[in-house]
PDB file of C-alpha atoms and ligand atoms in Angstrom:
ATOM      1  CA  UNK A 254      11.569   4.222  12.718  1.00 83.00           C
ATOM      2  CA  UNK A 255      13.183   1.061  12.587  1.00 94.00           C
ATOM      3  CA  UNK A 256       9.754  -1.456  12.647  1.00 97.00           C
ATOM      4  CA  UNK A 257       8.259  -5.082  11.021  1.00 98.00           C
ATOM      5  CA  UNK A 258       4.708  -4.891  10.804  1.00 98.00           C
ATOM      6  CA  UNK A 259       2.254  -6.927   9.803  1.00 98.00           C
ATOM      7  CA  UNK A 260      -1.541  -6.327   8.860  1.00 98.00           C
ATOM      8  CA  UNK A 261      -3.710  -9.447   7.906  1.00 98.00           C
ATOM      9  CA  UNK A 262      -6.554  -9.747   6.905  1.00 97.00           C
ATOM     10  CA  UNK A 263      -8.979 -12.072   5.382  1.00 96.00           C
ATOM     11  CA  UNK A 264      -9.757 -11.281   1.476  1.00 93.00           C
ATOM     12  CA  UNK A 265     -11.431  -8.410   0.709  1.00 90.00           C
ATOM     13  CA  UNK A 266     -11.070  -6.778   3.950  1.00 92.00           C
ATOM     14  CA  UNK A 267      -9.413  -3.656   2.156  1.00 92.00           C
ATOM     15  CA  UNK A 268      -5.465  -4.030   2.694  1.00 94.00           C
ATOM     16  CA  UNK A 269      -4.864  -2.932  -0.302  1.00 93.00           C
ATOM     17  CA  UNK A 270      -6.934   0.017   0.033  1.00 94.00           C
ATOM     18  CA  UNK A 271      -4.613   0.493   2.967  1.00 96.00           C
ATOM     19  CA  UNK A 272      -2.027  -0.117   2.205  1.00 96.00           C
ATOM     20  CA  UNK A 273      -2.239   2.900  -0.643  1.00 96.00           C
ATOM     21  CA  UNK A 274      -4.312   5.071   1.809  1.00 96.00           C
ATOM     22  CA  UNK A 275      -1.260   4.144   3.848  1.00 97.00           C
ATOM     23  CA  UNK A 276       1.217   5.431   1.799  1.00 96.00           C
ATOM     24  CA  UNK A 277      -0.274   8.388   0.583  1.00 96.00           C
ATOM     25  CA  UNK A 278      -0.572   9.761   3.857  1.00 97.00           C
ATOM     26  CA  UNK A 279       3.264   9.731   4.486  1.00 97.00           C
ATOM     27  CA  UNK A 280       4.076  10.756   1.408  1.00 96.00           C
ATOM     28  CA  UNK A 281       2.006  14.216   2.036  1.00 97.00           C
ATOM     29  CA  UNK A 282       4.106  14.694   5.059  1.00 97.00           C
ATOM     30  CA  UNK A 283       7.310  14.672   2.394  1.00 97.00           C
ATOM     31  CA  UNK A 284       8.126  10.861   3.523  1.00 97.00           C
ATOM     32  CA  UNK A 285       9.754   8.976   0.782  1.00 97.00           C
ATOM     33  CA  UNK A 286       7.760   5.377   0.532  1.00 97.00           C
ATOM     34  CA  UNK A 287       9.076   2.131  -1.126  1.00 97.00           C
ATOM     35  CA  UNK A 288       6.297   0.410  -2.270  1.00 97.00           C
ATOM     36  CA  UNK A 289       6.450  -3.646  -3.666  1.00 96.00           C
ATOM     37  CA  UNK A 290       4.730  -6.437  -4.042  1.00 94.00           C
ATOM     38  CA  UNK A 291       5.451  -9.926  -4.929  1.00 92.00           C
ATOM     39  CA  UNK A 292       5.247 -10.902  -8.141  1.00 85.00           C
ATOM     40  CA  UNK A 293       2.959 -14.243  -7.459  1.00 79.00           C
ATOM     41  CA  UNK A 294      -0.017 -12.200  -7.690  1.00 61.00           C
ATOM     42  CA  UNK A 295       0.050 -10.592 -11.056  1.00 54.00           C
ATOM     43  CA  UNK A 296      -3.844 -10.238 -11.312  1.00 55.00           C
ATOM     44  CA  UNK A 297      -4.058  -6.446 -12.113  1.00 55.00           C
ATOM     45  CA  UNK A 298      -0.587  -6.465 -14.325  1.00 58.00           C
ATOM     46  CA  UNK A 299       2.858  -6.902 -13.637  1.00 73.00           C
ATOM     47  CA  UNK A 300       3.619  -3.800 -11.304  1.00 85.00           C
ATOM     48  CA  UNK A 301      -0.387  -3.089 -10.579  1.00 84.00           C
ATOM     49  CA  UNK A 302      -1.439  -2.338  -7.367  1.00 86.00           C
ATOM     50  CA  UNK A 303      -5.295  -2.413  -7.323  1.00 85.00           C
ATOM     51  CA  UNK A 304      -7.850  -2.158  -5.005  1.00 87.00           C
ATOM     52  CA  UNK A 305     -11.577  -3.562  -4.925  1.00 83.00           C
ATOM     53  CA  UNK A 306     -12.496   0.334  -4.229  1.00 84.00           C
ATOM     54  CA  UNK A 307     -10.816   1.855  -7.030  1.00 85.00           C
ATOM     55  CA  UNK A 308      -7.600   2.791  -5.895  1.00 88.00           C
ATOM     56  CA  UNK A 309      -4.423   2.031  -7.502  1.00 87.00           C
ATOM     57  CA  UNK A 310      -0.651   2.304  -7.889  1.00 89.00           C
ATOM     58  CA  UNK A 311       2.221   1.145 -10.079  1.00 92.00           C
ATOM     59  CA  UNK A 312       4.593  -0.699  -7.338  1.00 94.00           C
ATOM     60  CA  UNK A 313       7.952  -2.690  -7.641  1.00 94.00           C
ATOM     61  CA  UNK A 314       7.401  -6.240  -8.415  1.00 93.00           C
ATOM     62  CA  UNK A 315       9.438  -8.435  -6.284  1.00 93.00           C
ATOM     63  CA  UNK A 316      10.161 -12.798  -7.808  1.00 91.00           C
ATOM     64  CA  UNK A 317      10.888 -14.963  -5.101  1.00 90.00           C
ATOM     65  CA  UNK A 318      14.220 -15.190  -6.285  1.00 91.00           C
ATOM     66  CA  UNK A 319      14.918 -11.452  -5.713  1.00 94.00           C
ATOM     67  CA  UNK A 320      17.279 -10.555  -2.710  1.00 97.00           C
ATOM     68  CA  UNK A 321      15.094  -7.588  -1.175  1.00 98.00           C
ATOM     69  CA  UNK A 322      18.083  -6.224   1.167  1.00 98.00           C
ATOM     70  CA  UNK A 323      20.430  -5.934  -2.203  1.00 98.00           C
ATOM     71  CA  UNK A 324      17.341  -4.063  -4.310  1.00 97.00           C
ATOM     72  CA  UNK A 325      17.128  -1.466  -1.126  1.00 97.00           C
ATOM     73  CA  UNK A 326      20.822  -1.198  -1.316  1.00 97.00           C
ATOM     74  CA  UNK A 327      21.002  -0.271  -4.810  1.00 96.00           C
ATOM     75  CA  UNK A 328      18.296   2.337  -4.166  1.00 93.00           C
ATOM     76  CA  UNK A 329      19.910   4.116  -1.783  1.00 94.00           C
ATOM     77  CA  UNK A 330      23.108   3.852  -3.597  1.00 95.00           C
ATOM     78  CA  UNK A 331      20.590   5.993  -6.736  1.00 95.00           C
ATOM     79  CA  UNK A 332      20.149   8.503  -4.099  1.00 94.00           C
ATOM     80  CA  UNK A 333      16.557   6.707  -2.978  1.00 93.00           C
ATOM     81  CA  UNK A 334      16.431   7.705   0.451  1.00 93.00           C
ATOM     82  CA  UNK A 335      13.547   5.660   1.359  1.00 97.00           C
ATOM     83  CA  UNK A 336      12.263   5.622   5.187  1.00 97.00           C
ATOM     84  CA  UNK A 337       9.060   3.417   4.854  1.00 98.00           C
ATOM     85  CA  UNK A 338       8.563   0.483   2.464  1.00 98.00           C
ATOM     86  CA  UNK A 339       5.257  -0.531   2.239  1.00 98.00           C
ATOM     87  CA  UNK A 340       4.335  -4.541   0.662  1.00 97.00           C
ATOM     88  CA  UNK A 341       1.391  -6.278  -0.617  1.00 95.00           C
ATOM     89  CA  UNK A 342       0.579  -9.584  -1.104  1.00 93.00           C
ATOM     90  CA  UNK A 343       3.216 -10.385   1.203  1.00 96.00           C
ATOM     91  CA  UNK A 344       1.691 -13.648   2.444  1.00 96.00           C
ATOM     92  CA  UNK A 345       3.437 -14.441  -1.350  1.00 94.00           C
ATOM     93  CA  UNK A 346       7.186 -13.586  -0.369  1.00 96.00           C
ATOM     94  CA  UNK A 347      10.009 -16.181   0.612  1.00 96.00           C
ATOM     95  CA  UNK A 348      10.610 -16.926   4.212  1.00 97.00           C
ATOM     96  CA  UNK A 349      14.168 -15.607   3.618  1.00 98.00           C
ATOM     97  CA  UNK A 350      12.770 -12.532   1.790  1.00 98.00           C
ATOM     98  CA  UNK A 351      10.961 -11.671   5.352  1.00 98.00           C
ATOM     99  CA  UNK A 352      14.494 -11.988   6.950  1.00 98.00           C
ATOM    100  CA  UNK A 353      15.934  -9.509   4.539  1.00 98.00           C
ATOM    101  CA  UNK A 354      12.910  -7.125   5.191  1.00 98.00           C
ATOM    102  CA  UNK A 355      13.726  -7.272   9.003  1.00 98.00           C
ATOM    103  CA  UNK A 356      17.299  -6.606   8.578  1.00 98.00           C
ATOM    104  CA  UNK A 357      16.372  -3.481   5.950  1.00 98.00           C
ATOM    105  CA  UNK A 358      14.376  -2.404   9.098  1.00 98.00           C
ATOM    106  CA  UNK A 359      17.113  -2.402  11.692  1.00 97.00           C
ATOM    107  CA  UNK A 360      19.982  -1.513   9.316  1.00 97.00           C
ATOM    108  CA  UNK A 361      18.688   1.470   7.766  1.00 97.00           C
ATOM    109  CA  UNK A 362      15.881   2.721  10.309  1.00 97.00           C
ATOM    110  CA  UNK A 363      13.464   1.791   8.409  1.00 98.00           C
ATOM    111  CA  UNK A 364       9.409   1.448   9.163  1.00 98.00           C
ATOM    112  CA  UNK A 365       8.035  -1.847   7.092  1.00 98.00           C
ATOM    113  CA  UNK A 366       5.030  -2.546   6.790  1.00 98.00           C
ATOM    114  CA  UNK A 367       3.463  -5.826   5.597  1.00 98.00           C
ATOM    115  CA  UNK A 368      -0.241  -6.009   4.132  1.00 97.00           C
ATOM    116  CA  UNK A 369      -1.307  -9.654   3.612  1.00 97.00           C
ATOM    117  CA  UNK A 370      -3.228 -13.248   4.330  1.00 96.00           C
ATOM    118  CA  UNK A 371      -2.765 -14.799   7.201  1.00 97.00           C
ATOM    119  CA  UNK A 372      -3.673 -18.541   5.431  1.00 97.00           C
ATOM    120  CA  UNK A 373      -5.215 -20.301   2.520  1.00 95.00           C
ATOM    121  CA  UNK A 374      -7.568 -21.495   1.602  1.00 95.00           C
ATOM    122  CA  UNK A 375      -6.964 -24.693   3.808  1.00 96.00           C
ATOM    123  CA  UNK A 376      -6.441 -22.454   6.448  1.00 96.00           C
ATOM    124  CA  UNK A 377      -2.735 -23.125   6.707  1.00 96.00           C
ATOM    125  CA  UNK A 378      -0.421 -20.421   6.665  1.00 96.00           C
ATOM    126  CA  UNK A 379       1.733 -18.879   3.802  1.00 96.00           C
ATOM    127  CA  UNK A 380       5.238 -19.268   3.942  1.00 95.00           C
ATOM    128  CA  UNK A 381       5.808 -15.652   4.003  1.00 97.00           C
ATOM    129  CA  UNK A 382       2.640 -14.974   6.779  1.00 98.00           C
ATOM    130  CA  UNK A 383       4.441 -17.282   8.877  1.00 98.00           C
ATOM    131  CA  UNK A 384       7.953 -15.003   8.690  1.00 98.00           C
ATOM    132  CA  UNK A 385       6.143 -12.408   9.853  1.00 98.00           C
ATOM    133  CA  UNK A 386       4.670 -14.242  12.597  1.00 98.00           C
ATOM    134  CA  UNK A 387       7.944 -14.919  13.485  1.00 98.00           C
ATOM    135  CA  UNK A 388       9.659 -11.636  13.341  1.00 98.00           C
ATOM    136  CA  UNK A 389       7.373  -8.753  13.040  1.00 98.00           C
ATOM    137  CA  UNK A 390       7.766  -6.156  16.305  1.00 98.00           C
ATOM    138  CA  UNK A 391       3.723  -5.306  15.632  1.00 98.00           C
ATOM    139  CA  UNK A 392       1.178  -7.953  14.221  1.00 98.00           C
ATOM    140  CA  UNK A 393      -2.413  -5.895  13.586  1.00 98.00           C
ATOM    141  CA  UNK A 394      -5.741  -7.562  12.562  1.00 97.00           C
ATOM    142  CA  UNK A 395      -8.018  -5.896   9.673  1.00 97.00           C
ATOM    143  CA  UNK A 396     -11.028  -7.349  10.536  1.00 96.00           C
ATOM    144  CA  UNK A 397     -13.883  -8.332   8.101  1.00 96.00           C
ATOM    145  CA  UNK A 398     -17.082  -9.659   8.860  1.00 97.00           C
ATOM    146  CA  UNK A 399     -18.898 -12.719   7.276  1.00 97.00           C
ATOM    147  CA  UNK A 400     -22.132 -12.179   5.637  1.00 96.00           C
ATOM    148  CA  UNK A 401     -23.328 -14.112   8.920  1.00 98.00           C
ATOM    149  CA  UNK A 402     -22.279 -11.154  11.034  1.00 98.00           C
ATOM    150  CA  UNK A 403     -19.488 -13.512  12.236  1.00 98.00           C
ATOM    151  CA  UNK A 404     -15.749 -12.043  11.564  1.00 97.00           C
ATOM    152  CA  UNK A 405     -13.529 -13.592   8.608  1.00 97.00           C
ATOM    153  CA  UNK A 406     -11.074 -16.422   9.259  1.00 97.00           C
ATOM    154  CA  UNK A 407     -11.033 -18.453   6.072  1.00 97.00           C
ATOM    155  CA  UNK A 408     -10.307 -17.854   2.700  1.00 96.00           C
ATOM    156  CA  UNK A 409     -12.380 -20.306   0.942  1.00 96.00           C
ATOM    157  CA  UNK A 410     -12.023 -21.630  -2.383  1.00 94.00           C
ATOM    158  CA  UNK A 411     -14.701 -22.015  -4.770  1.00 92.00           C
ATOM    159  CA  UNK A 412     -15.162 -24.356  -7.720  1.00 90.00           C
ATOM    160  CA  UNK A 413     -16.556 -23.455 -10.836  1.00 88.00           C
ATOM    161  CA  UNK A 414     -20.228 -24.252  -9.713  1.00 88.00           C
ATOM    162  CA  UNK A 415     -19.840 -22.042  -6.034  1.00 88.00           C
ATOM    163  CA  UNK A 416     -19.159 -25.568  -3.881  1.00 92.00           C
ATOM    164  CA  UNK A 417     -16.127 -24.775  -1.032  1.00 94.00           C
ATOM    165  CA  UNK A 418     -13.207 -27.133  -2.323  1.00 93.00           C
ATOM    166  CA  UNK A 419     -10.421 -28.084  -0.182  1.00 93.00           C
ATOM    167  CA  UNK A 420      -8.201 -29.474  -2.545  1.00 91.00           C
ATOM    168  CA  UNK A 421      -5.197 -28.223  -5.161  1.00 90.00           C
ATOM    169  CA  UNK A 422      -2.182 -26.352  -4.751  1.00 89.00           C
ATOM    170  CA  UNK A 423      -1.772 -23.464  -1.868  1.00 90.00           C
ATOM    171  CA  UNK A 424      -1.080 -20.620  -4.695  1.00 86.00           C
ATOM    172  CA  UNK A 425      -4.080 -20.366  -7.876  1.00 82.00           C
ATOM    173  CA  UNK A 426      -4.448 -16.435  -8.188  1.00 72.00           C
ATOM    174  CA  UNK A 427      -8.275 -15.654  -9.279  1.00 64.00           C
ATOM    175  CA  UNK A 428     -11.140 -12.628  -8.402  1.00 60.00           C
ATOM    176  CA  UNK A 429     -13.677 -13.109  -6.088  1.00 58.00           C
ATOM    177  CA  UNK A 430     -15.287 -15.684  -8.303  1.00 70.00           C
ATOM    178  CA  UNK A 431     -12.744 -17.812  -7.075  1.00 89.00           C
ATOM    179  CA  UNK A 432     -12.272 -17.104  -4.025  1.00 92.00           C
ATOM    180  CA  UNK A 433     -14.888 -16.248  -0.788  1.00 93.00           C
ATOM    181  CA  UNK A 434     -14.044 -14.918   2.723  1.00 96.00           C
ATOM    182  CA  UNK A 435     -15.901 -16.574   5.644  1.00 97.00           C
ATOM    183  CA  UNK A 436     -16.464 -17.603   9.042  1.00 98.00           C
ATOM    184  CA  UNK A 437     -15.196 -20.946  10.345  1.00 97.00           C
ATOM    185  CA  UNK A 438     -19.158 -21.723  11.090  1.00 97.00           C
ATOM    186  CA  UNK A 439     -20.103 -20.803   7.440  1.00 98.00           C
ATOM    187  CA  UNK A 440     -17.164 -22.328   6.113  1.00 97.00           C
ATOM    188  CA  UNK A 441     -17.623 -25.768   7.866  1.00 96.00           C
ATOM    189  CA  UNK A 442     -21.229 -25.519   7.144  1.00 97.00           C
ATOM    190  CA  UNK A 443     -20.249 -25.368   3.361  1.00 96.00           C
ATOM    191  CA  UNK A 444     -18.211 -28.083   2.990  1.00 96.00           C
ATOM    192  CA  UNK A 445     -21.166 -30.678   5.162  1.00 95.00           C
ATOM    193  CA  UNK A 446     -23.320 -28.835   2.522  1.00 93.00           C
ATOM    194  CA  UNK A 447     -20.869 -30.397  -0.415  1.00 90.00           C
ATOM    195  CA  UNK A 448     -20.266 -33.370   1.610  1.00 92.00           C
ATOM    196  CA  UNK A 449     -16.622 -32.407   1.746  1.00 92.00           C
ATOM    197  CA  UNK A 450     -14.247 -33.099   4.954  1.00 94.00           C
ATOM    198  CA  UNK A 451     -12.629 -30.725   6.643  1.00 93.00           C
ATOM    199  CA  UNK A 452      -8.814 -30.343   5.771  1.00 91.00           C
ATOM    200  CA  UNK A 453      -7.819 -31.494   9.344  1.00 90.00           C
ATOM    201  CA  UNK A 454      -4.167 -32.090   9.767  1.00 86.00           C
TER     202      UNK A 454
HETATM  203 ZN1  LIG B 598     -20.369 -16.749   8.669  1.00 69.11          ZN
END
């Protein structure tokens, strides 16, 4: 099935998970899966795919250098016959690296499917998010909810003594010490609490 899609989600709102839950399931029906992530996020280990439930999976690491139409190529020229690629983190990959997924999708009849952010912690979107934006044929929500009740929207970053910050650069990997998914209303709430503006453009 020759497809782009893309699955956001706020932090912690189990893409990983699904994306492995994901992939097993074709895989039982004999469907030969792909499965990457970019390299930006090397939390778990290089080629670690980990969940926050327990699951995991080695995966291929993609750089941002990496040309992702020439690694399928190659693949297939092993004898890798792969009909779904599944990626993680892929708010992380280059805008041009979205590109070559889309063309791996139309070339080879290929299903691709995305997991990632949808924006920072500044609420402004990942180079790689916004690709799929652009190109994906399905864009799918996996809603969290806020410990208000309220569903997830922003990634906030926290400092070392739990105050939202809104400043540094768009890409500082960390666990959920670092990191907490909110509401807009919690989130704006937190930064009047810290007596920190909101990033406006
Ligand atoms: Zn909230």
């Amino acid at each position: 099935m020759s497809k782009l899609i893309f699955k956001y989600g706020a932090m912690g709102s189990s893409k990983t998970a699904q994306a492995l839950m994901t992939r097993y399931n074709y895989e039982a029906k004999g469907t030969r899966v792909w499965l990457v992530k970019s390299s930006t996020d090397t939390r778990d280990g290089a080629d670690i795919l980990r969940s926050r439930i327990g699951l995991q999976a080695s995966a291929f690491v993609i750089t941002p250098g990496m040309n992702v139409r020439e690694l399928f190529e190659v693949q297939r020229m092993d004898g890798e016959n792969y009909e779904v690629i599944i990626a993680d983190e892929a708010q992380f990959f280059t805008e041009a690296q979205i590109w070559q997924f889309r063309e791996i999708a139309s070339e080879y009849n290929v299903l691709v499917i995305c997991y990632g952010l949808r924006t920072d912690f500044r609420c402004q979107m990942f180079p790689g998010s916004k690709a799929l934006f652009q190109l994906a044929d399905d864009i799918d929500e996996i809603s969290s909810v806020c410990q208000c009740g309220r569903k997830t929207v922003v990634n906030a970053r926290m400092n070392a003594a739990g105050q939202v910050i809104v400043e540094g650069p768009q890409v500082e990997i960390g666990g959920n010490d670092k990191y907490e998914s909110m509401c807009w209303t919690c989130w704006r709430n937190a930064l009047k609490e810290s007596g920190v503006a909101l990033p406006l453009p």
